[in-house]
Amino acid sequence: MSLLNAMRAEMADLYDDLDIDAVNMPKAGPGQFAPPRGDFLIGVGPDGRGVCCGGIKPLPDGACEFKRMYVRPENRRQGVARELLARLEHRARELGYETARLDTGPRQPHSERLFRDAGFQPIGNFNGNPIASFFGEKRLLPCVADPPRSPATSPRPSKRGPRLARARQSADGQAGTRPP
């Protein structure tokens, strides 16, 4: 199962058959992650299988929103989500953003804890998400260097964990990966 399909299935299970692509939900499809102001990262394991993902979506006020962050259950509790969030922040800085926002729901307290620990401060409902219980914002410091790489997200495949790659979109809208 693809990362996005696995995420959709988990959200539907957590939130009573929620359709994250429903008309009343904030939009976060391939068009919202398109260059030059958006991007989508995929963490790839040594076997070439996707283990995590997350996107950068431009907002009308000049900030960005991190959307579709997901780590496969078997890859959790290994620092992968923390590294993914750091990479999203770094990439957002490279794209020129000074502020990042995100949200998470009441049945994902681990996500809220991760975001608060990373410096996201509570704000009001900025995106109209009807199920989110935490909305966070973080001022991004200027981009000066690549974030430190842990063995779990090294750009070279290792036996210990995934490497992160930027997603690319083909003409048919399907996501693929390219090296960072």
Short mmCIF file of C-alpha atoms in Angstrom, two decimals:
data_model
loop_
_atom_site.label_atom_id
_atom_site.label_comp_id
_atom_site.label_asym_id
_atom_site.label_seq_id
_atom_site.Cartn_x
_atom_site.Cartn_y
_atom_site.Cartn_z
CA MET A 1 0.00 0.00 0.00
CA SER A 2 1.34 3.47 -0.88
CA LEU A 3 2.21 5.89 1.91
CA LEU A 4 -0.71 8.19 1.12
CA ASN A 5 -3.17 5.30 0.93
CA ALA A 6 -1.84 3.95 4.24
CA MET A 7 -2.27 7.42 5.77
CA ARG A 8 -5.82 7.72 4.40
CA ALA A 9 -6.71 4.30 5.84
CA GLU A 10 -5.24 5.17 9.24
CA MET A 11 -7.08 8.52 9.37
CA ALA A 12 -10.36 6.80 8.41
CA ASP A 13 -9.80 4.27 11.21
CA LEU A 14 -8.85 6.91 13.80
CA TYR A 15 -11.64 9.32 12.91
CA ASP A 16 -14.66 7.11 12.13
CA ASP A 17 -14.38 6.78 8.35
CA LEU A 18 -13.09 10.32 7.81
CA ASP A 19 -12.32 11.11 4.18
CA ILE A 20 -9.33 13.47 4.29
CA ASP A 21 -10.13 14.51 0.72
CA ALA A 22 -13.77 15.43 1.52
CA VAL A 23 -15.05 18.80 0.36
CA ASN A 24 -15.09 20.24 3.91
CA MET A 25 -11.45 19.30 4.61
CA PRO A 26 -8.46 21.58 3.88
CA LYS A 27 -7.06 20.82 0.44
CA ALA A 28 -3.71 19.05 0.23
CA GLY A 29 -3.45 17.25 -3.08
CA PRO A 30 -0.63 17.16 -5.64
CA GLY A 31 -1.52 20.63 -6.96
CA GLN A 32 -1.03 22.22 -3.56
CA PHE A 33 2.49 20.79 -3.26
CA ALA A 34 3.60 21.87 -6.73
CA PRO A 35 6.78 23.87 -7.33
CA PRO A 36 7.92 26.53 -7.16
CA ARG A 37 6.40 27.22 -3.69
CA GLY A 38 5.49 23.67 -2.61
CA ASP A 39 7.26 20.35 -2.25
CA PHE A 40 6.69 16.82 -1.01
CA LEU A 41 9.29 14.66 0.75
CA ILE A 42 9.35 10.88 0.92
CA GLY A 43 11.54 8.83 3.25
CA VAL A 44 12.74 5.69 1.50
CA GLY A 45 14.03 2.62 3.34
CA PRO A 46 17.03 0.52 2.32
CA ASP A 47 14.67 -1.76 0.42
CA GLY A 48 13.35 1.17 -1.64
CA ARG A 49 9.98 1.17 0.14
CA GLY A 50 8.52 4.48 1.32
CA VAL A 51 8.46 4.77 5.11
CA CYS A 52 7.44 8.42 5.67
CA CYS A 53 6.20 11.46 3.81
CA GLY A 54 5.16 15.07 4.25
CA GLY A 55 4.35 18.07 2.11
CA ILE A 56 4.83 21.83 2.06
CA LYS A 57 1.78 23.77 0.94
CA PRO A 58 1.86 27.53 0.30
CA LEU A 59 -0.74 29.62 2.16
CA PRO A 60 -2.25 32.86 0.83
CA ASP A 61 -0.63 35.01 3.56
CA GLY A 62 2.92 33.94 2.61
CA ALA A 63 3.33 31.25 5.27
CA CYS A 64 3.41 27.55 4.46
CA GLU A 65 1.57 24.58 5.92
CA PHE A 66 3.00 21.13 6.52
CA LYS A 67 0.47 18.54 5.36
CA ARG A 68 0.20 14.80 4.89
CA MET A 69 2.94 13.98 7.40
CA TYR A 70 2.92 10.24 7.88
CA VAL A 71 5.27 7.54 9.16
CA ARG A 72 4.44 3.87 8.67
CA PRO A 73 3.66 2.19 12.03
CA GLU A 74 6.64 -0.17 11.82
CA ASN A 75 8.99 2.83 11.45
CA ARG A 76 7.66 4.83 14.41
CA ARG A 77 9.49 5.48 17.67
CA GLN A 78 12.83 5.60 15.82
CA GLY A 79 13.13 9.38 15.37
CA VAL A 80 11.86 9.26 11.79
CA ALA A 81 8.99 11.73 12.37
CA ARG A 82 11.31 14.17 14.16
CA GLU A 83 13.79 13.99 11.28
CA LEU A 84 11.01 14.36 8.70
CA LEU A 85 9.73 17.47 10.46
CA ALA A 86 13.27 18.93 10.57
CA ARG A 87 13.65 18.26 6.83
CA LEU A 88 10.29 19.88 6.07
CA GLU A 89 11.35 22.96 8.04
CA HIS A 90 14.68 23.09 6.22
CA ARG A 91 13.07 22.73 2.81
CA ALA A 92 10.49 25.40 3.67
CA ARG A 93 13.34 27.77 4.52
CA GLU A 94 15.01 26.95 1.20
CA LEU A 95 11.72 27.85 -0.52
CA GLY A 96 11.79 31.24 1.22
CA TYR A 97 9.20 30.71 3.95
CA GLU A 98 9.59 32.42 7.30
CA THR A 99 6.55 30.86 8.98
CA ALA A 100 5.24 27.28 9.00
CA ARG A 101 1.87 26.09 10.26
CA LEU A 102 0.34 22.68 10.81
CA ASP A 103 -2.52 20.92 12.54
CA THR A 104 -3.35 17.56 14.08
CA GLY A 105 -6.38 15.88 15.57
CA PRO A 106 -7.42 14.87 19.09
CA ARG A 107 -6.66 11.20 18.49
CA GLN A 108 -3.01 11.92 17.63
CA PRO A 109 -1.54 13.23 20.90
CA HIS A 110 1.90 11.95 19.87
CA SER A 111 1.81 14.30 16.86
CA GLU A 112 0.85 17.28 18.99
CA ARG A 113 3.67 16.44 21.40
CA LEU A 114 6.17 16.22 18.50
CA PHE A 115 5.04 19.57 17.11
CA ARG A 116 5.13 21.35 20.48
CA ASP A 117 8.56 19.86 21.24
CA ALA A 118 9.76 21.19 17.86
CA GLY A 119 8.69 24.72 18.82
CA PHE A 120 5.25 25.04 17.22
CA GLN A 121 3.11 27.41 19.30
CA PRO A 122 -0.68 27.03 19.54
CA ILE A 123 -2.69 29.36 17.28
CA GLY A 124 -6.31 29.55 16.15
CA ASN A 125 -7.89 27.44 13.43
CA PHE A 126 -6.10 28.91 10.41
CA ASN A 127 -7.30 26.42 7.79
CA GLY A 128 -10.89 25.52 8.67
CA ASN A 129 -10.06 21.91 9.56
CA PRO A 130 -13.22 20.64 11.30
CA ILE A 131 -11.53 17.77 13.16
CA ALA A 132 -8.18 19.25 14.22
CA SER A 133 -7.66 20.09 17.89
CA PHE A 134 -4.14 21.55 17.68
CA PHE A 135 -3.11 24.27 15.27
CA GLY A 136 0.52 25.31 15.48
CA GLU A 137 2.82 27.94 14.06
CA LYS A 138 6.58 28.30 14.08
CA ARG A 139 8.82 31.10 12.89
CA LEU A 140 11.51 29.57 10.70
CA LEU A 141 15.03 30.86 11.13
CA PRO A 142 17.03 31.68 7.97
CA CYS A 143 18.43 28.68 6.11
CA VAL A 144 22.18 28.48 6.71
CA ALA A 145 23.08 24.80 6.36
CA ASP A 146 21.64 21.39 5.84
CA PRO A 147 20.15 19.83 8.95
CA PRO A 148 22.32 17.21 10.60
CA ARG A 149 21.73 13.77 9.17
CA SER A 150 21.01 10.85 11.40
CA PRO A 151 21.71 7.32 10.19
CA ALA A 152 17.94 6.89 9.91
CA THR A 153 17.64 9.53 7.17
CA SER A 154 21.03 9.48 5.49
CA PRO A 155 20.89 10.25 1.77
CA ARG A 156 22.58 6.92 1.11
CA PRO A 157 20.58 3.78 1.75
CA SER A 158 21.65 2.12 4.95
CA LYS A 159 20.62 -0.97 6.81
CA ARG A 160 19.34 1.22 9.66
CA GLY A 161 16.58 3.31 8.18
CA PRO A 162 15.11 5.47 5.42
CA ARG A 163 16.68 8.18 3.33
CA LEU A 164 14.61 11.22 2.40
CA ALA A 165 13.95 12.20 -1.18
CA ARG A 166 11.88 14.92 -2.76
CA ALA A 167 8.83 13.71 -4.59
CA ARG A 168 8.36 14.60 -8.19
CA GLN A 169 5.21 14.52 -10.19
CA SER A 170 4.95 12.97 -13.59
CA ALA A 171 2.66 14.34 -16.27
CA ASP A 172 -0.07 11.94 -15.15
CA GLY A 173 -0.01 13.33 -11.58
CA GLN A 174 1.61 10.28 -10.02
CA ALA A 175 4.26 10.93 -7.39
CA GLY A 176 7.72 9.45 -7.74
CA THR A 177 10.96 10.17 -5.97
CA ARG A 178 14.24 11.80 -6.78
CA PRO A 179 17.30 12.05 -4.60
CA PRO A 180 17.56 15.11 -2.34
#
